[in-house]
Coordinates of C-alpha atoms in Angstrom, one line a residue:
M1 CA -39.0 -73.5 17.9
Q2 CA -39.9 -74.1 14.3
Q3 CA -43.5 -73.2 15.1
E4 CA -42.4 -69.9 16.6
Q5 CA -40.5 -69.1 13.5
D6 CA -43.4 -69.9 11.3
T7 CA -45.7 -67.8 13.4
A8 CA -43.2 -64.8 13.2
A9 CA -43.0 -65.3 9.4
R10 CA -46.9 -65.2 9.2
V11 CA -47.0 -61.9 11.2
L12 CA -44.3 -60.3 9.0
N13 CA -46.1 -61.3 5.9
V14 CA -49.3 -59.8 7.1
L15 CA -47.6 -56.5 8.0
R16 CA -45.9 -56.5 4.6
S17 CA -49.2 -56.4 2.9
R18 CA -50.4 -53.5 5.0
P19 CA -47.7 -50.7 4.8
K20 CA -49.9 -48.2 6.7
G21 CA -49.8 -50.4 9.8
M22 CA -52.2 -52.7 11.7
A23 CA -53.6 -53.0 15.2
I24 CA -53.0 -56.3 17.2
A25 CA -56.5 -57.5 16.7
E26 CA -56.2 -57.1 12.9
I27 CA -52.9 -58.9 12.8
A28 CA -54.2 -61.8 14.9
R29 CA -57.2 -62.3 12.6
E30 CA -55.2 -62.0 9.4
A31 CA -52.4 -64.3 10.7
G32 CA -54.9 -66.9 12.0
I33 CA -53.5 -66.8 15.6
N34 CA -55.0 -65.6 18.9
R35 CA -54.4 -62.1 20.3
N36 CA -51.9 -63.2 23.0
T37 CA -49.8 -65.1 20.6
A38 CA -49.9 -62.0 18.2
A39 CA -48.8 -59.7 21.0
R40 CA -45.9 -61.9 22.1
Q41 CA -44.6 -62.3 18.6
L42 CA -44.8 -58.6 17.9
E43 CA -42.7 -57.8 21.1
L44 CA -40.1 -60.3 19.9
L45 CA -40.0 -58.9 16.4
R46 CA -39.8 -55.4 17.9
A47 CA -36.8 -56.5 20.0
N48 CA -34.8 -57.6 17.0
G49 CA -35.8 -54.5 15.1
Q50 CA -38.0 -56.1 12.5
V51 CA -41.2 -54.3 13.6
E52 CA -41.9 -50.8 14.7
L53 CA -44.6 -49.5 17.0
R54 CA -46.4 -46.2 16.9
E55 CA -49.0 -45.1 19.5
F56 CA -51.9 -42.8 18.6
G57 CA -53.6 -42.0 22.0
T58 CA -54.5 -45.4 23.5
A59 CA -54.2 -47.2 20.1
K60 CA -51.1 -49.1 19.1
V61 CA -50.3 -49.5 15.4
Y62 CA -47.5 -51.9 14.2
Y63 CA -45.5 -51.6 11.1
R64 CA -42.9 -53.7 9.3
A65 CA -39.6 -52.0 10.0
R66 CA -38.4 -49.9 7.1
R67 CA -34.7 -50.6 7.5
V68 CA -31.9 -50.7 4.9
P69 CA -30.4 -54.1 4.8
L70 CA -27.2 -54.1 6.9
S71 CA -25.2 -55.4 3.9
A72 CA -26.3 -52.5 1.8
F73 CA -25.6 -50.0 4.6
L74 CA -22.1 -51.4 5.1
C75 CA -21.4 -51.2 1.3
F76 CA -22.5 -47.6 0.6
T77 CA -21.7 -45.7 3.8
R78 CA -18.6 -43.5 3.8
N79 CA -17.9 -44.5 7.4
L80 CA -15.8 -47.4 8.6
I81 CA -18.2 -50.0 10.2
L82 CA -17.8 -53.4 11.9
V83 CA -20.3 -55.5 13.9
L84 CA -19.3 -57.6 16.9
D85 CA -21.3 -60.4 18.5
S86 CA -21.8 -60.8 22.2
T87 CA -18.5 -62.5 22.5
G88 CA -16.7 -59.7 20.9
K89 CA -16.0 -61.5 17.6
I90 CA -16.3 -59.8 14.2
V91 CA -19.4 -60.8 12.3
Q92 CA -19.5 -58.0 9.8
I93 CA -16.9 -55.4 8.4
N94 CA -17.2 -53.1 5.4
D95 CA -14.8 -52.7 2.5
R96 CA -13.7 -49.3 3.6
Y97 CA -12.5 -50.7 6.9
C98 CA -10.7 -53.5 5.1
K99 CA -9.0 -51.0 2.8
L100 CA -7.7 -49.0 5.8
A101 CA -6.6 -52.2 7.5
R102 CA -5.1 -53.6 4.3
R103 CA -6.8 -56.9 5.1
E104 CA -9.3 -59.3 3.5
K105 CA -12.7 -59.5 4.9
D106 CA -12.8 -63.4 5.1
D107 CA -9.5 -63.2 7.2
L108 CA -11.2 -60.9 9.8
I109 CA -14.7 -62.5 10.2
G110 CA -14.7 -64.5 13.5
L111 CA -11.7 -62.8 15.1
T112 CA -11.8 -60.8 18.2
L113 CA -10.6 -57.2 18.0
A114 CA -7.4 -58.1 19.9
A115 CA -6.7 -61.0 17.5
A116 CA -7.6 -59.0 14.4
D117 CA -5.3 -56.1 15.4
L118 CA -7.3 -53.6 13.4
P119 CA -6.4 -49.9 13.1
V120 CA -8.1 -47.6 15.7
V121 CA -10.6 -50.1 17.2
S122 CA -7.8 -52.6 18.4
A123 CA -6.0 -49.7 20.2
P124 CA -6.2 -50.0 24.0
E125 CA -8.2 -46.7 24.4
A126 CA -10.9 -47.9 21.9
M127 CA -11.1 -51.4 23.5
A128 CA -11.4 -49.8 26.9
V129 CA -14.4 -47.8 25.7
M130 CA -16.2 -50.9 24.3
E131 CA -15.4 -53.1 27.3
G132 CA -16.8 -50.5 29.7
M133 CA -20.1 -50.2 27.8
D134 CA -23.4 -50.9 29.5
K135 CA -26.6 -50.2 27.5
E136 CA -26.0 -46.7 26.3
Q137 CA -24.4 -45.6 23.1
V138 CA -20.9 -44.2 23.5
V139 CA -19.2 -41.5 21.4
T140 CA -15.7 -40.3 21.5
D141 CA -12.8 -39.1 19.3
L142 CA -9.6 -41.0 18.6
R143 CA -6.3 -40.3 17.0
H144 CA -4.6 -42.9 14.9
P145 CA -1.0 -42.7 13.6
H146 CA -0.9 -43.3 9.9
D147 CA 1.5 -43.0 7.0
G148 CA 2.4 -39.3 6.4
G149 CA 0.6 -38.1 9.6
D150 CA -2.1 -38.8 12.1
L151 CA -5.7 -39.7 11.2
F152 CA -8.6 -38.6 13.5
F153 CA -11.9 -40.5 13.9
H154 CA -15.2 -40.0 15.6
L155 CA -16.1 -43.3 17.3
Q156 CA -19.6 -44.4 18.0
V157 CA -20.3 -47.8 19.8
I158 CA -24.0 -48.7 19.4
P159 CA -25.6 -51.6 21.4
T160 CA -27.3 -53.8 18.7
T161 CA -29.9 -56.6 18.8
F162 CA -29.7 -59.2 16.1
E163 CA -32.7 -61.0 14.4
D164 CA -32.2 -63.9 16.6
G165 CA -32.6 -61.7 19.7
K166 CA -28.9 -61.9 20.6
R167 CA -26.9 -58.8 21.6
G168 CA -23.8 -57.3 20.1
L169 CA -22.1 -54.0 19.2
T170 CA -22.0 -52.0 16.0
V171 CA -18.9 -49.8 15.8
V172 CA -19.0 -46.7 13.5
L173 CA -15.8 -44.8 12.7
E174 CA -16.3 -41.4 10.9
D175 CA -13.1 -40.0 9.5
I176 CA -12.9 -36.4 10.8
T177 CA -9.2 -35.8 9.8
D178 CA -10.1 -32.9 7.5
R179 CA -12.4 -31.4 10.1
H180 CA -9.8 -31.7 12.8
R181 CA -7.2 -30.1 10.6
M182 CA -9.6 -27.3 9.7
M183 CA -10.2 -26.7 13.4
E184 CA -6.5 -26.7 14.1
A185 CA -6.0 -24.2 11.3
L186 CA -8.9 -22.1 12.6
K187 CA -7.3 -22.3 16.1
K188 CA -4.0 -21.2 14.7
S189 CA -5.7 -18.5 12.7
E190 CA -7.4 -17.2 15.8
D191 CA -4.1 -17.4 17.7
N192 CA -2.5 -15.4 14.9
L193 CA -5.4 -13.0 15.2
H194 CA -4.9 -12.6 18.9
A195 CA -1.1 -12.2 18.4
F196 CA -1.8 -9.5 15.7
M197 CA -4.2 -7.7 18.0
F198 CA -1.8 -7.7 20.9
A199 CA 1.0 -6.5 18.8
L200 CA -0.9 -3.4 17.7
S201 CA -0.3 -0.1 19.4
Q202 CA -3.9 0.9 18.7
P203 CA -7.1 -0.4 20.4
A204 CA -8.2 -3.7 18.8
H205 CA -11.1 -5.9 19.8
L206 CA -13.0 -8.9 18.8
I207 CA -16.7 -8.3 19.5
D208 CA -19.9 -10.1 19.0
S209 CA -22.8 -8.8 17.0
E210 CA -24.2 -7.0 20.0
G211 CA -21.0 -5.2 20.8
T212 CA -19.8 -7.4 23.7
V213 CA -16.0 -7.6 23.9
L214 CA -14.8 -11.2 23.3
V215 CA -11.1 -10.5 23.0
S216 CA -9.1 -7.3 23.4
N217 CA -5.6 -6.1 23.5
E218 CA -4.5 -4.0 26.5
V219 CA -4.5 -0.6 24.8
A220 CA -8.2 0.2 25.1
P221 CA -8.7 -0.9 28.8
R222 CA -5.4 0.9 29.7
R223 CA -6.7 4.1 28.2
L224 CA -10.0 3.7 29.9
G225 CA -8.3 3.0 33.2
V226 CA -9.8 -0.5 33.7
R227 CA -8.4 -4.0 33.9
L228 CA -8.4 -6.2 30.8
E229 CA -10.2 -9.0 32.6
D230 CA -13.0 -6.6 33.6
Y231 CA -13.1 -5.1 30.1
V232 CA -13.6 -8.4 28.3
G233 CA -17.2 -9.7 28.5
R234 CA -18.7 -6.2 28.8
N235 CA -20.5 -4.2 26.0
I236 CA -18.1 -1.6 24.7
A237 CA -20.9 0.9 24.7
A238 CA -20.7 1.0 28.5
Y239 CA -17.4 3.0 28.2
L240 CA -18.6 5.5 25.7
P241 CA -20.5 8.7 25.8
P242 CA -24.1 8.1 24.8
E243 CA -24.0 10.0 21.5
I244 CA -20.8 8.1 20.5
A245 CA -22.3 4.7 21.6
E246 CA -25.4 5.4 19.5
I247 CA -23.4 6.1 16.4
R248 CA -21.2 3.0 16.9
A249 CA -24.3 0.9 17.4
R250 CA -25.6 2.0 13.9
Y251 CA -22.3 1.1 12.3
L252 CA -22.2 -2.3 14.1
E253 CA -25.8 -3.0 12.9
R254 CA -24.8 -2.0 9.4
A255 CA -21.7 -4.2 9.3
V256 CA -23.7 -7.2 10.4
R257 CA -26.5 -6.6 8.0
E258 CA -24.4 -5.8 4.9
K259 CA -21.6 -8.2 5.8
Q260 CA -19.2 -5.5 4.7
A261 CA -16.4 -3.6 6.5
V262 CA -17.3 -0.1 7.6
I263 CA -15.1 2.9 8.4
W264 CA -16.0 6.0 10.3
E265 CA -14.4 8.7 12.4
D266 CA -15.2 10.3 15.7
T267 CA -13.6 12.6 18.3
R268 CA -13.3 11.9 22.0
R269 CA -11.4 13.8 24.7
E270 CA -10.0 16.1 22.0
L271 CA -8.5 13.0 20.2
D272 CA -9.5 12.0 16.7
Y273 CA -10.1 8.3 15.9
E274 CA -10.7 6.3 12.6
H275 CA -12.5 3.1 13.3
H276 CA -12.4 0.0 11.1
L277 CA -15.2 -2.6 11.8
I278 CA -14.7 -5.9 9.9
P279 CA -17.3 -8.6 10.0
I280 CA -16.1 -12.3 10.2
I281 CA -18.5 -14.3 8.0
E282 CA -19.1 -17.9 9.3
K283 CA -19.5 -20.9 7.1
D284 CA -23.3 -20.7 7.2
G285 CA -23.1 -17.0 6.1
S286 CA -23.9 -15.5 9.5
V287 CA -21.9 -12.7 11.2
N288 CA -21.4 -13.5 14.9
R289 CA -18.1 -11.8 15.4
L290 CA -16.5 -8.6 14.2
A291 CA -13.0 -7.3 14.4
H292 CA -12.7 -3.6 15.5
I293 CA -9.5 -1.5 15.3
G294 CA -9.5 2.1 16.3
F295 CA -6.6 4.3 15.0
N296 CA -5.7 7.4 16.8
T297 CA -5.4 9.9 13.9
T298 CA -4.9 13.0 15.9
A299 CA -1.3 13.4 14.8
W300 CA -2.2 12.6 11.2
K301 CA -5.1 15.1 11.3
R302 CA -2.8 17.8 12.6
A303 CA -0.2 17.0 10.0
E304 CA -2.8 17.0 7.3
A305 CA -4.0 20.4 8.5
A306 CA -0.5 21.7 8.5
L307 CA 0.2 20.3 5.1
R308 CA -3.1 21.9 3.7
E309 CA -2.0 25.2 5.3
S310 CA 1.4 24.9 3.7
E311 CA -0.1 24.0 0.4
A312 CA -2.4 26.9 0.6
R313 CA 0.5 29.2 1.2
F314 CA 2.5 27.6 -1.6
R315 CA -0.6 28.0 -3.9
S316 CA -0.9 31.6 -2.9
I317 CA 2.7 32.2 -3.7
L318 CA 2.3 30.4 -7.1
D319 CA -0.9 32.3 -7.9
N320 CA 0.6 35.7 -7.1
S321 CA 4.1 35.0 -8.5
T322 CA 5.2 36.7 -11.7
D323 CA 7.3 33.6 -12.5
A324 CA 5.6 30.5 -14.0
L325 CA 6.4 27.1 -12.7
Y326 CA 5.9 24.1 -15.1
R327 CA 6.4 20.4 -15.4
R328 CA 6.7 18.4 -18.6
D329 CA 6.5 14.6 -18.9
L330 CA 9.4 13.7 -21.2
R331 CA 7.9 10.3 -22.0
S332 CA 4.7 11.7 -23.5
G333 CA 6.2 15.1 -24.5
R334 CA 3.2 16.8 -22.9
F335 CA 3.1 19.5 -20.2
D336 CA 1.1 18.4 -17.2
Y337 CA 1.4 21.5 -15.1
F338 CA 1.7 25.3 -15.5
S339 CA 1.2 27.8 -12.7
P340 CA -1.3 30.7 -13.4
A341 CA 1.5 33.3 -14.2
I342 CA 2.0 31.6 -17.6
E343 CA -0.9 33.5 -18.9
Q344 CA 0.4 36.8 -17.7
I345 CA 3.8 36.0 -19.3
T346 CA 2.8 34.6 -22.6
G347 CA -0.9 35.6 -23.1
Y348 CA -1.9 32.0 -23.4
P349 CA -4.4 30.6 -20.9
V350 CA -3.2 27.7 -18.9
E351 CA -5.6 25.2 -20.5
E352 CA -4.4 26.2 -24.0
I353 CA -0.7 26.0 -23.3
L354 CA -1.1 22.7 -21.5
G355 CA -2.6 21.3 -24.8
L356 CA 0.5 22.2 -26.8
N357 CA 3.1 19.5 -27.4
V358 CA 6.9 20.1 -27.8
D359 CA 6.7 20.8 -31.5
A360 CA 4.0 23.4 -31.0
I361 CA 6.1 25.1 -28.3
L362 CA 9.2 25.1 -30.5
R363 CA 7.4 26.7 -33.4
R364 CA 6.8 29.7 -31.2
V365 CA 10.6 30.1 -30.4
H366 CA 12.4 32.8 -32.3
P367 CA 14.3 31.2 -35.2
E368 CA 17.5 32.8 -34.1
D369 CA 17.2 31.1 -30.6
L370 CA 15.9 27.8 -31.7
E371 CA 19.3 26.0 -32.0
R372 CA 20.2 27.0 -28.5
V373 CA 16.8 25.8 -27.1
L374 CA 17.2 22.5 -28.9
T375 CA 20.7 22.0 -27.5
D376 CA 19.6 22.6 -23.9
K377 CA 16.1 21.2 -23.9
I378 CA 16.8 17.5 -22.7
G379 CA 19.6 15.8 -20.9
T380 CA 19.5 12.1 -22.0
S381 CA 22.5 10.4 -20.4
L382 CA 22.8 12.1 -17.0
R383 CA 20.8 11.0 -14.0
E384 CA 19.9 14.6 -13.4
K385 CA 20.7 17.7 -15.5
E386 CA 20.0 21.4 -14.8
G387 CA 20.6 24.6 -16.7
T388 CA 19.2 27.9 -17.9
V389 CA 18.5 28.9 -21.4
D390 CA 17.2 32.3 -22.6
Y391 CA 15.1 32.7 -25.8
R392 CA 12.4 34.8 -27.4
F393 CA 9.0 33.4 -27.4
L394 CA 6.0 34.3 -29.7
C395 CA 3.3 35.3 -27.3
G396 CA -0.5 35.5 -27.7
D397 CA -0.4 39.2 -28.8
G398 CA 1.8 38.3 -31.7
R399 CA 5.0 39.9 -30.2
Y400 CA 8.1 38.1 -29.1
R401 CA 9.1 38.3 -25.4
W402 CA 12.4 37.2 -23.8
L403 CA 12.0 34.3 -21.4
S404 CA 14.6 32.8 -19.1
D405 CA 14.0 29.0 -18.6
R406 CA 15.8 27.6 -15.6
F407 CA 15.1 23.9 -15.5
V408 CA 16.2 20.6 -14.0
I409 CA 15.6 17.2 -15.5
T410 CA 14.9 14.1 -13.3
C411 CA 15.6 10.6 -14.5
D412 CA 14.8 7.1 -13.4
P413 CA 17.5 4.8 -11.8
D414 CA 18.5 3.7 -15.2
G415 CA 19.2 7.3 -16.4
A416 CA 16.2 7.5 -18.6
P417 CA 14.6 11.1 -18.5
L418 CA 11.2 11.3 -16.8
F419 CA 10.4 15.0 -16.2
R420 CA 11.6 18.4 -16.9
E421 CA 10.6 20.9 -14.2
G422 CA 11.5 24.5 -14.4
I423 CA 10.7 28.3 -13.8
L424 CA 9.9 30.7 -16.6
R425 CA 10.7 34.3 -16.1
D426 CA 9.9 37.2 -18.4
I427 CA 13.2 39.0 -18.9
T428 CA 12.1 41.3 -21.7
D429 CA 12.8 44.5 -19.7
R430 CA 16.2 43.2 -18.6
K431 CA 17.2 42.3 -22.1
R432 CA 16.1 45.8 -23.3
T433 CA 18.2 47.4 -20.5
E434 CA 21.1 45.2 -21.5
E435 CA 20.7 46.3 -25.1
V436 CA 20.7 50.0 -24.0
L437 CA 23.7 49.5 -21.8
Q438 CA 25.5 47.7 -24.6
E439 CA 24.7 50.5 -27.0
S440 CA 25.9 53.0 -24.4
E441 CA 29.1 51.1 -23.9
E442 CA 29.7 51.0 -27.6
R443 CA 29.2 54.7 -27.9
F444 CA 31.5 55.3 -24.9
R445 CA 34.2 53.0 -26.5
E446 CA 33.9 54.9 -29.8
V447 CA 34.2 58.3 -28.0
F448 CA 37.0 57.0 -25.8
D449 CA 38.9 55.5 -28.7
L450 CA 38.6 58.7 -30.8
T451 CA 39.8 60.9 -27.9
P452 CA 43.1 62.6 -29.2
I453 CA 44.8 62.3 -25.8
P454 CA 46.3 58.9 -24.8
A455 CA 44.1 57.4 -22.0
A456 CA 43.5 54.2 -20.0
I457 CA 40.9 53.0 -17.5
V458 CA 42.7 50.9 -14.8
G459 CA 40.8 48.7 -12.3
E460 CA 41.7 46.6 -9.2
G461 CA 45.0 44.8 -9.6
D462 CA 46.3 47.4 -12.0
R463 CA 44.4 45.7 -14.8
A464 CA 43.4 48.1 -17.7
F465 CA 39.9 47.6 -19.0
F466 CA 40.3 50.0 -21.8
V467 CA 43.1 51.8 -23.6
N468 CA 42.4 54.1 -26.6
R469 CA 44.1 54.2 -30.0
Q470 CA 46.3 57.2 -28.9
F471 CA 47.6 55.2 -25.9
T472 CA 48.6 52.3 -28.2
E473 CA 50.4 54.7 -30.5
L474 CA 52.3 56.4 -27.6
F475 CA 53.4 53.2 -25.8
G476 CA 52.8 50.3 -28.2
Y477 CA 50.7 48.4 -25.7
T478 CA 47.3 47.0 -26.8
E479 CA 44.4 46.1 -24.6
D480 CA 45.5 42.5 -24.7
D481 CA 48.9 43.5 -23.3
V482 CA 47.5 45.6 -20.5
A483 CA 44.9 42.9 -19.5
A484 CA 47.7 41.2 -17.6
G485 CA 47.3 43.7 -14.7
G486 CA 50.2 44.3 -12.3
E487 CA 52.7 42.5 -14.5
W488 CA 52.2 45.0 -17.3
F489 CA 52.3 47.9 -14.8
T490 CA 55.6 46.8 -13.5
R491 CA 57.1 46.6 -17.0
A492 CA 55.7 49.9 -18.2
F493 CA 56.6 51.8 -15.0
P494 CA 59.9 50.2 -13.6
D495 CA 60.4 53.1 -11.2
S496 CA 58.4 52.1 -8.1
D497 CA 58.0 55.8 -7.1
C498 CA 56.5 56.6 -10.4
R499 CA 54.2 53.6 -10.2
G500 CA 53.2 54.7 -6.7
E501 CA 52.3 58.1 -8.0
T502 CA 50.4 56.6 -10.9
V503 CA 48.3 54.4 -8.7
A504 CA 48.3 56.5 -5.6
P505 CA 44.7 57.0 -4.3
R506 CA 43.0 60.4 -4.8
D507 CA 39.6 61.7 -3.9
A508 CA 37.0 60.8 -6.4
G509 CA 36.9 63.3 -9.2
R510 CA 40.1 65.2 -8.3
T511 CA 43.2 65.1 -10.5
T512 CA 46.8 66.1 -9.8
P513 CA 49.3 65.8 -12.8
E514 CA 52.5 63.9 -12.2
T515 CA 55.6 63.3 -14.2
G516 CA 57.6 60.1 -14.6
R517 CA 59.4 57.7 -16.9
A518 CA 57.6 55.1 -18.8
R519 CA 58.9 52.1 -20.9
C520 CA 57.3 51.4 -24.2
K521 CA 56.5 47.9 -25.5
N522 CA 59.6 48.2 -27.8
G523 CA 61.8 49.1 -24.8
E524 CA 62.1 52.7 -25.5
E525 CA 61.7 55.0 -22.4
K526 CA 59.8 58.2 -22.6
T527 CA 59.1 61.1 -20.1
V528 CA 55.4 61.5 -19.6
R529 CA 53.0 63.6 -17.6
F530 CA 50.0 61.6 -16.5
H531 CA 46.8 62.7 -14.9
P532 CA 45.1 59.9 -12.6
V533 CA 41.5 60.5 -11.6
I534 CA 39.8 58.2 -9.1
L535 CA 36.3 57.4 -10.4
S536 CA 33.3 57.0 -8.1
N537 CA 33.5 53.1 -8.4
G538 CA 37.2 53.1 -7.5
D539 CA 38.6 52.6 -11.0
R540 CA 41.2 55.1 -12.3
Y541 CA 41.0 57.1 -15.4
I542 CA 44.5 58.1 -16.4
T543 CA 45.5 60.4 -19.4
F544 CA 49.1 60.6 -20.6
E545 CA 51.1 63.4 -22.3
E546 CA 54.6 62.9 -23.7
I547 CA 57.1 65.5 -22.7
P548 CA 59.4 66.0 -25.7
G549 CA 63.1 66.0 -24.8
G550 CA 62.4 64.9 -21.3

């Protein structure tokens, strides 16, 4: 036995000096042994893993095995490793396994797996794998309950030959807990994706890079009149018109190549669709799957068309309106919109007046109107304020024009003003007409008041609008007295017959004098002749004449 060991040592020493390998004849000559002895020793050394053989045609070349010492391998590997002899006893175990088991290495060497009661490998399912082994390596995954949750391991059981030629097993446990959790998360994510797809009311698919349907909700196959199980597994192009299929293929190729989502539109069967194709990038950076969602945008397109038409009509109205719409941001003080009519009203182009701030606008307001404009320009405490203010504005031609500004102020939920929006109207002509009317009325009042005959104009409800100076001198009643309407009439004409004659309707423009008694403000009664005339607007113009001694 000692001679065999010495011979094996000489063979290994010879091979150690020739790292490029040697043939049997060379080994026998260098070791000082015959060819048959060398061949037998080389086979034994191969069996226990100390020598490797490579064949080049018919030539056989032997090398010293380039193996990492088992002790070093056990120390530096990230896996959990133990080595069993032919009787199933532990002969080696690395520190990582001891740490998991919370045991000392010396306490475990020489024990069987059942006696050692180690995590994972002493479990019945793991021991069943090892007991049923023949000569082949066995690989399986195992779950191990641990503090705070389960751990998952990839188990490899490898038949091993020791240096003395005896057989055993090397057990390698790779911790795949993170990988398992990632796969579970991925599965959950895919389940969520499927749930999302099936919840959509629009067609949604998961396709491969060639366009074959991997997963689909029921919307698309239902629209196409096919069963879901027949739809999945087929290329989506099979259900499309050739021109649409060609376009979609180009977008599919682009999404895969650029690894970016693409969006496009098409029309089929008079329906508009907007397609979103989203590549799913794998860990290695490749794109093997893509999510596709097709939105039916027909209703949206029609609504957009109707909105554009409505906006066009509104824009046409604005462009042709003689009133100017505006909006001013009360936070910045700047105008952010004026309709085109502002140039016709003020003589300033839209771009120029948009560039004016509040102070520049106020400098163009007539000084006599400035206080009124400042009072009404901003509501600061109300959620919403609206109003109308008239003022004269210095226009581009150097003349003032009257503007009527009808506005509303919108505020945020806290009541802070945000915008002032309004309509500006040129009321210069109206103001001139009002001035003419006012002048005409003033002249009428002057003529009416200077008339030497007592007179009054009485409207609906027997309310006198005007009485002249002669009327007041005759009866003592002023305009303030007669403004009370029927109450004054009853006091001034206590005789109902006389009142009836006074207010009796007549044809417009005709007059018939009547005589009756009237009571003055001081209580004195007088006999008067009155002449009521019905004017064209229904008011009554009445003149009075006192009858002396009546």
